[in-house]
XYZ file of C-alpha atoms in Angstrom:
414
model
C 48.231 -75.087 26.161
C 47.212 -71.995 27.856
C 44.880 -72.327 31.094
C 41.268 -70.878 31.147
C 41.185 -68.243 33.293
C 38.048 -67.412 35.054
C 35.821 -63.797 33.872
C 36.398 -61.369 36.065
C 33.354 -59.341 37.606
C 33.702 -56.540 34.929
C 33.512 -59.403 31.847
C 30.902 -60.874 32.999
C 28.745 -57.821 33.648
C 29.792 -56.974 30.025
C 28.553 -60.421 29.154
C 25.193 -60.248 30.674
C 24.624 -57.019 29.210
C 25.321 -58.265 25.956
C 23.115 -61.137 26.035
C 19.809 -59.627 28.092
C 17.291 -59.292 26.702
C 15.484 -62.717 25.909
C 14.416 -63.944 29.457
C 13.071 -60.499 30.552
C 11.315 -59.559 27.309
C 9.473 -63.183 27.415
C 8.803 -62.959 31.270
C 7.501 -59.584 31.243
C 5.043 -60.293 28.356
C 3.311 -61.679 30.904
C 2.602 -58.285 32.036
C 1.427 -56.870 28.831
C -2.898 -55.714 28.064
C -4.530 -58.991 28.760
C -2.008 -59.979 31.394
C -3.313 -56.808 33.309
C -6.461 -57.379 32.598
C -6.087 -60.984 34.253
C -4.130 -59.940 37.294
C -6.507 -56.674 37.902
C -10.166 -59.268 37.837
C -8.049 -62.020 39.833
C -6.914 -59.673 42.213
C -10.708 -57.778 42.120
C -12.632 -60.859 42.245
C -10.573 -63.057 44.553
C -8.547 -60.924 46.852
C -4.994 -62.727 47.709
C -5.998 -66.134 46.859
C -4.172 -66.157 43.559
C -0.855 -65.163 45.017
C 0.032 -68.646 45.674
C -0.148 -70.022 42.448
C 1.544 -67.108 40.937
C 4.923 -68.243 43.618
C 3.935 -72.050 42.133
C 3.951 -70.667 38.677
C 7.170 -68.627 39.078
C 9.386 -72.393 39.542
C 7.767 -73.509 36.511
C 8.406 -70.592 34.293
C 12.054 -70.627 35.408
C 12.491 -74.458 34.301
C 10.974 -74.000 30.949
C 12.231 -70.724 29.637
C 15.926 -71.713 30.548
C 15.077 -75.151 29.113
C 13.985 -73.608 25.644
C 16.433 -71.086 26.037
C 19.178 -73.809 26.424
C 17.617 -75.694 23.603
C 18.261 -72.758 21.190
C 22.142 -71.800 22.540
C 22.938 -76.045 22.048
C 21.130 -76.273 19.080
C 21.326 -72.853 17.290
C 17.966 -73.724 16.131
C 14.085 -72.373 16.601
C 11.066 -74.612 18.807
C 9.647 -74.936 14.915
C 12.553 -76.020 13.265
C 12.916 -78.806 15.723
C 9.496 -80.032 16.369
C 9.468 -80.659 12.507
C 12.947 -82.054 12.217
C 12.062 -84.384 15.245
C 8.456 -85.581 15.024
C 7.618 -84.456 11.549
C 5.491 -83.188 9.394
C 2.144 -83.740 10.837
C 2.912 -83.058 14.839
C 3.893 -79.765 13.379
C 1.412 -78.982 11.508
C -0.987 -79.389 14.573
C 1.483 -77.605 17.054
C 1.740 -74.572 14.372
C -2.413 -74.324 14.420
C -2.365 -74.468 18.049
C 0.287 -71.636 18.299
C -1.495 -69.857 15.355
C -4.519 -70.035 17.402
C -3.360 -69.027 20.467
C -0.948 -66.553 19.112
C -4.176 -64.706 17.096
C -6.201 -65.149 20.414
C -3.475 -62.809 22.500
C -2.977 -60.835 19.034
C -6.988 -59.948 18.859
C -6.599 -59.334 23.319
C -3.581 -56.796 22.805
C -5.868 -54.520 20.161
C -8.808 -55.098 22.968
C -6.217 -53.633 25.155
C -5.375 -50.777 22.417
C -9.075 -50.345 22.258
C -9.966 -49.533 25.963
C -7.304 -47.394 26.995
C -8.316 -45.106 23.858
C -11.984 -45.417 25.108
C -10.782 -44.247 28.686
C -9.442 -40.922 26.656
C -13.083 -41.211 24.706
C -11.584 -42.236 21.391
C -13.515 -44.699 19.917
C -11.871 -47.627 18.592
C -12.685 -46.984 14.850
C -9.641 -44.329 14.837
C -7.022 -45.933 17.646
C -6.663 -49.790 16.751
C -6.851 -49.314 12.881
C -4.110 -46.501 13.620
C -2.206 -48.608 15.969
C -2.222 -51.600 13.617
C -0.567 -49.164 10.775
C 2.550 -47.879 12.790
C 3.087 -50.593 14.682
C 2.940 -52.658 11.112
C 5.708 -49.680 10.246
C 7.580 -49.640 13.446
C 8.178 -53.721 12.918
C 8.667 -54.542 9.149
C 10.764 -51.349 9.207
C 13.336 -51.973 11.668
C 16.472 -54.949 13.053
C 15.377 -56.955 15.707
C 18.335 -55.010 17.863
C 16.249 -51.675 17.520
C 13.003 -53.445 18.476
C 14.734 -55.092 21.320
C 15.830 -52.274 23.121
C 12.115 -50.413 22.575
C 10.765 -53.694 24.135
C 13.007 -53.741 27.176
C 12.203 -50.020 28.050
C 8.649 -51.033 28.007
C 9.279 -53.568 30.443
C 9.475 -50.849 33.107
C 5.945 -49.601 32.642
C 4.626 -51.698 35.115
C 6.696 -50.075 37.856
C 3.576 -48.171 38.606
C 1.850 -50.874 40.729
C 5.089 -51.744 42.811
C 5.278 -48.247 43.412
C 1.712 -47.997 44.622
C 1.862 -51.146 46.738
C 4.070 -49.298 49.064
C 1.780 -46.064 48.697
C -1.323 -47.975 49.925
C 0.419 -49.993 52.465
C -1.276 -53.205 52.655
C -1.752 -55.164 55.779
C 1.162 -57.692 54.996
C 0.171 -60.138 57.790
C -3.571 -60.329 55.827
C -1.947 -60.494 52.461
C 0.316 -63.957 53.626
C -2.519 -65.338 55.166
C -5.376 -64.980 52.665
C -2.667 -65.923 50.316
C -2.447 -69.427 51.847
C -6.030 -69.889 51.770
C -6.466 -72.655 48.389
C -10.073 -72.231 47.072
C -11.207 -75.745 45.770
C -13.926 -74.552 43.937
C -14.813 -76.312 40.639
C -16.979 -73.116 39.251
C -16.300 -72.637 35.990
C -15.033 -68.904 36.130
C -12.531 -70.180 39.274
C -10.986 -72.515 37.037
C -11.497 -69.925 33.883
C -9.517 -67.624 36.069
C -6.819 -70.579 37.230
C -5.910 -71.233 33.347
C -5.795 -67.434 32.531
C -3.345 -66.749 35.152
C -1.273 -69.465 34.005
C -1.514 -68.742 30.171
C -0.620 -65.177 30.598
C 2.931 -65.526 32.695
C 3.769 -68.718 30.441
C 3.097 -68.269 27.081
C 2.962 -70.972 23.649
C 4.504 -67.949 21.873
C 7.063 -67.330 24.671
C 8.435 -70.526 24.556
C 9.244 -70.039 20.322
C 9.980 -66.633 21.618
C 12.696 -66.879 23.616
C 14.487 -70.396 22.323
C 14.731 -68.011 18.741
C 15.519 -65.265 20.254
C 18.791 -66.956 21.746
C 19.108 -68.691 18.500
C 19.450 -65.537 16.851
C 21.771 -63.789 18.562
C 23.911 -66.727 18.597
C 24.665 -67.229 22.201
C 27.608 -69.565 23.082
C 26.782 -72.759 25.420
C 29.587 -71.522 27.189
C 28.112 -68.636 28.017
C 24.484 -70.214 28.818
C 25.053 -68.966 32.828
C 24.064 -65.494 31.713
C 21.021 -66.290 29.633
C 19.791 -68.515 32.665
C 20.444 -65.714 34.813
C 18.580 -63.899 32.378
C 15.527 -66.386 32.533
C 15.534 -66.278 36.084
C 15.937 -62.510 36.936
C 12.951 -62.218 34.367
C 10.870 -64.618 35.814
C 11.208 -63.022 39.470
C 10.760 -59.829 38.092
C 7.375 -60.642 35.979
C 5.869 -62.215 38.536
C 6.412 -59.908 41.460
C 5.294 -57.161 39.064
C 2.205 -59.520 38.558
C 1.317 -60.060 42.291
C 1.866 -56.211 43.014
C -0.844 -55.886 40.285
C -3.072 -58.417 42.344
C -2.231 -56.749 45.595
C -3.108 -53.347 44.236
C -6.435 -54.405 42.696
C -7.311 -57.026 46.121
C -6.698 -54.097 48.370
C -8.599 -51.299 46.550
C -11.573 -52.996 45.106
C -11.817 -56.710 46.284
C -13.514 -55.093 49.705
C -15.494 -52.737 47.649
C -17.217 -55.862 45.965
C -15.710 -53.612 42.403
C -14.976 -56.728 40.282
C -12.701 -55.351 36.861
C -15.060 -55.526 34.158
C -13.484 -52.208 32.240
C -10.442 -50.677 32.002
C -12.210 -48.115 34.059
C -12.528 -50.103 37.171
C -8.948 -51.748 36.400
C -7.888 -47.467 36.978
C -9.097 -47.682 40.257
C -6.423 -49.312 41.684
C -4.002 -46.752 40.893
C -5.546 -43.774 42.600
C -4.020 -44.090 45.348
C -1.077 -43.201 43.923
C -1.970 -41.105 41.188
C -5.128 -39.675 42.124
C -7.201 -38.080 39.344
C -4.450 -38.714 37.309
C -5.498 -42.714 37.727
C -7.079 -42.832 34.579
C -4.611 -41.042 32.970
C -1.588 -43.791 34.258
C -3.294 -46.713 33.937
C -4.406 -45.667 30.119
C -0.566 -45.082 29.199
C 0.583 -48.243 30.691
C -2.496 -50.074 29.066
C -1.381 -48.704 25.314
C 2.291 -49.715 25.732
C 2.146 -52.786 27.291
C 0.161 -53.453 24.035
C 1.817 -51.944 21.742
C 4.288 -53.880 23.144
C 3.344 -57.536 21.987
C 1.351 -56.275 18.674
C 5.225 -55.052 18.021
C 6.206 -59.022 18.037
C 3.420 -61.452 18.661
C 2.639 -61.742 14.908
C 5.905 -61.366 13.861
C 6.924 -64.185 16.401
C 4.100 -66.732 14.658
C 4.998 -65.850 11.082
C 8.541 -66.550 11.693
C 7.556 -69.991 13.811
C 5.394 -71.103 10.855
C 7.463 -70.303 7.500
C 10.504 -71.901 9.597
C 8.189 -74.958 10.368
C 7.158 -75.342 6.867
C 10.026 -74.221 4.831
C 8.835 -71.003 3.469
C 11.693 -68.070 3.094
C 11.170 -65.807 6.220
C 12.461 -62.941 7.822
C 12.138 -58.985 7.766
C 15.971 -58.908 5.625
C 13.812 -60.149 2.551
C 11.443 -58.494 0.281
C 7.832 -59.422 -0.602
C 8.765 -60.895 -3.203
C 11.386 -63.193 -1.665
C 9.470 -63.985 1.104
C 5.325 -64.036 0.055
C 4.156 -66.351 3.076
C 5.922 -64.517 5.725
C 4.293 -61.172 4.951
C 1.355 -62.314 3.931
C 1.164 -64.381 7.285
C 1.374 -61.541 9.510
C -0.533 -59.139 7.377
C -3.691 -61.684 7.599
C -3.161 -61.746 11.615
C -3.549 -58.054 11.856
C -6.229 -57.613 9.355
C -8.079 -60.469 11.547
C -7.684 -59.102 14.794
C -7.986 -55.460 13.882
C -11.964 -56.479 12.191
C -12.695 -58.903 15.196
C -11.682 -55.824 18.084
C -14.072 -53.321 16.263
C -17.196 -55.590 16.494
C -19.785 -53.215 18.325
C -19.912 -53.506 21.858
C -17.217 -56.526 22.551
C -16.304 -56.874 26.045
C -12.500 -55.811 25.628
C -11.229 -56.804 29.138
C -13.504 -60.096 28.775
C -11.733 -60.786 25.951
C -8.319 -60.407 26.909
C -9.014 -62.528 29.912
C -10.201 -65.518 28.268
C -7.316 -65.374 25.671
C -4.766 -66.114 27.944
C -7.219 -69.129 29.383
C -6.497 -69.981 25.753
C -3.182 -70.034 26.061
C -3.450 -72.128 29.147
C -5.604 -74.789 27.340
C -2.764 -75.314 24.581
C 0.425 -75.082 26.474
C 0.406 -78.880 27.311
C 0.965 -79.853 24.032
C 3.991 -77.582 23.389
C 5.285 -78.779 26.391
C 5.363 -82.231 25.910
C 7.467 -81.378 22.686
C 9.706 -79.310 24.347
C 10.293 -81.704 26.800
C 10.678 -84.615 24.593
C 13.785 -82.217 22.462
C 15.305 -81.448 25.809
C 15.769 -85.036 26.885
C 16.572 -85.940 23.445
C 20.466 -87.276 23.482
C 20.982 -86.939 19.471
C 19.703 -83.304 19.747
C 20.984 -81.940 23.283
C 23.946 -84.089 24.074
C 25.601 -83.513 27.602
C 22.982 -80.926 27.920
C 19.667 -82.806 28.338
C 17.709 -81.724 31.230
C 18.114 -82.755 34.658
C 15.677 -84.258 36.936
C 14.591 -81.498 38.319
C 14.005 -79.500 35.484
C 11.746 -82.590 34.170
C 10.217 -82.728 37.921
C 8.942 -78.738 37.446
C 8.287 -79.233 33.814
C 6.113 -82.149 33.867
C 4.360 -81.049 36.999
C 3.296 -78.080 35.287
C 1.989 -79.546 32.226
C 0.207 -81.820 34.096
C -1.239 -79.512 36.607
C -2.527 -77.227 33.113
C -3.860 -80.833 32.014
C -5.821 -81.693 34.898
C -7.197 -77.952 35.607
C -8.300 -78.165 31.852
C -9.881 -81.552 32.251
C -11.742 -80.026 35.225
C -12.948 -77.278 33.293
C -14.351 -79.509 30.874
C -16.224 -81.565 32.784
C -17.406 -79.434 35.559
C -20.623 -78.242 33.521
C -21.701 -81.951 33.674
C -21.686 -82.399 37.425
C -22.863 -78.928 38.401
């Protein structure tokens, strides 16, 4: 028998680069329209005070993406596929209309984001999101997941802008750990509004599905599960400093202004110190890709969740014909959220903020699934989570739990 012999540096950079892609894509959706549009008001309305829950949130994101992601390299299988084959019929059928929901929730936020950055050119959004919805509708059903991949990961840098201009303003560090320390225990319905949207917008229903298929699909040995988790990880880091550079940004430049982000207008702000005039300008181009970024896959990611939940024939190698409920899934999702952004005088940035409190709201649920298949011995074998993946896990859901609860009750006792 020949002895294993360990990957040298070069294999194992080879390795990685052949199996990025899933934990970065997933983490920086977080990052995408509405996710701006959370961090920027956050950052506007509270200063610092968010930063610590983002460095809570960043453990949490870590456990569950690298469990899901480990569920889909041990399993070969999708979060749907599971959930049905594990609970049946029924707890999938209400865990698909809570992702459907939440999925066309963040679908309708990333056409609000579509929306305003064509209004900052003065494009109304009669010509930009039906126009969007068309290519983007081209760009997808017309091309491998491989091509779309590599798009998506080049749009992952688009954020760079606000880490760059966190060392061009040059915050007062010192202020920035201390006010970031500060826990507001407020029970004000926006406070908490804003708790759940932060938290719905760097962990995501659809990420989870995301990210477990993705690894599914590109067939990822167990063997090899190091990289993906180093994947995960990197992503997570990555996301989330990107997401408390975009609080720092917006807490330093209009937090002592009393300028709370209402518009993608005031959300430009932020970047003049670094680009000036040109503000506007930046902050618009980021705005449209980071949308055009998750209108490229958040349908397509909830058609191919619910055909494989139910059984229907799926996927973009099959015709119309072939595969009638997966197009006709996705084409309904667009056609809802395209009609629902042009309604006269929405509040775009509004509504991309309380999507991802959405999000928040229904992540429990999915959690307590995904949980339940990662400790399940029949499914996961030697690889069941450890305890403190469950310690992480559970504390987050029931952190989102309790926060919900709060928000739910807090009208009563005000």
């Amino acid at each position: 028998m020949k002895s294993l012999q360990k990957p040298t540096l070069l294999k194992k950079l080879l390795l990685y680069l052949a199996i990025i892609g899933p934990g970065l894509i997933t983490a920086s959706s977080g990052n995408d329209a509405p996710g701006i549009a959370t961090y920027s008001m956050a950052g506007s309305k509270y200063g610092y005070s968010f930063l610590w829950l983002l460095l809570l949130i960043s453990f949490g994101i870590v456990a569950i993406q690298s469990m899901a992601a480990r569920i889909g390299a041990v399993t070969g299988k999708g979060t749907a596929d599971l959930i049905r084959e594990r609970f049946g019929v029924k707890t999938t059928t209400f865990a698909m209309l809570g992702l459907l929901i939440a999925n066309l929730g963040s679908t309708i936020a990333q056409f609000a984001g579509v929306a305003a950055a064509g209004e900052l050119f003065g494009i109304t959004r009669y010509l930009t999101v039906p126009l969007s919805a068309l290519l983007m509708s081209y760009f997808v059903l017309g091309r491998n997941y491989k091509t779309v991949e590599k798009v998506l990961l080049v749009l992952c840098l688009s954020a760079l802008s606000y880490v760059i201009a966190v060392f061009i303003i040059k915050p007062n560090w010192e202020e920035v750990f201390r006010d970031s320390l500060q826990i507001s225990t407020t029970l004000s319905s926006n406070f908490i509004l804003s708790v759940l949207a932060v938290i719905g917008t760097t962990i995501t229903p659809w990420g989870i599905f995301y990210i477990q298929a993705s690894v599914a699909d590109k067939e990822i040995d167990v063997k090899d599960f190091y990289l993906t988790k180093f994947d995960v990880t990197f992503g997570a880091i990555w996301a989330n400093l990107v997401a408390g550079f975009i609080i720092i940004t917006t807490a330093y430049s209009l937090f002592p202004a009393g300028i709370v982000v209402e518009s993608a207008e005031q959300a430009a702000l932020a970047l003049e110190p670094l680009a000036g005039s040109a503000a506007k300008i930046l902050f618009a181009i980021g705005l449209l890709g980071a949308s055009l970024l998750a209108v490229s896959v958040l349908p397509l990611s909830t058609t191919y969740a619910f055909c494989e939940a139910f059984g229907f024939e799926r996927g973009l190698n099959r015709s119309v014909k072939e595969a009638p409920t997966f197009y006709a899934l996705f084409g309904v999702i667009i056609l809802i959220s395209v009609v629902f952004v042009m309604i006269p005088n929405l509040p775009l940035f509004q509504i991309m903020w309380l999507s991802q409190s959405l999000n928040a709201i229904l992540l429990p649920a999915i959690l307590y699934l995904l949980i339940k298949i990662a400790n399940d011995h029949v499914v996961m074998g030697e690889y069941v989570n450890k305890k403190l993946t469950n310690i992480l896990s559970i504390s987050l859901t029931v952190l989102i739990s309790i926060v919900t609860v709060i928000l739910l009750v807090s009208p009563i006792f005000s």
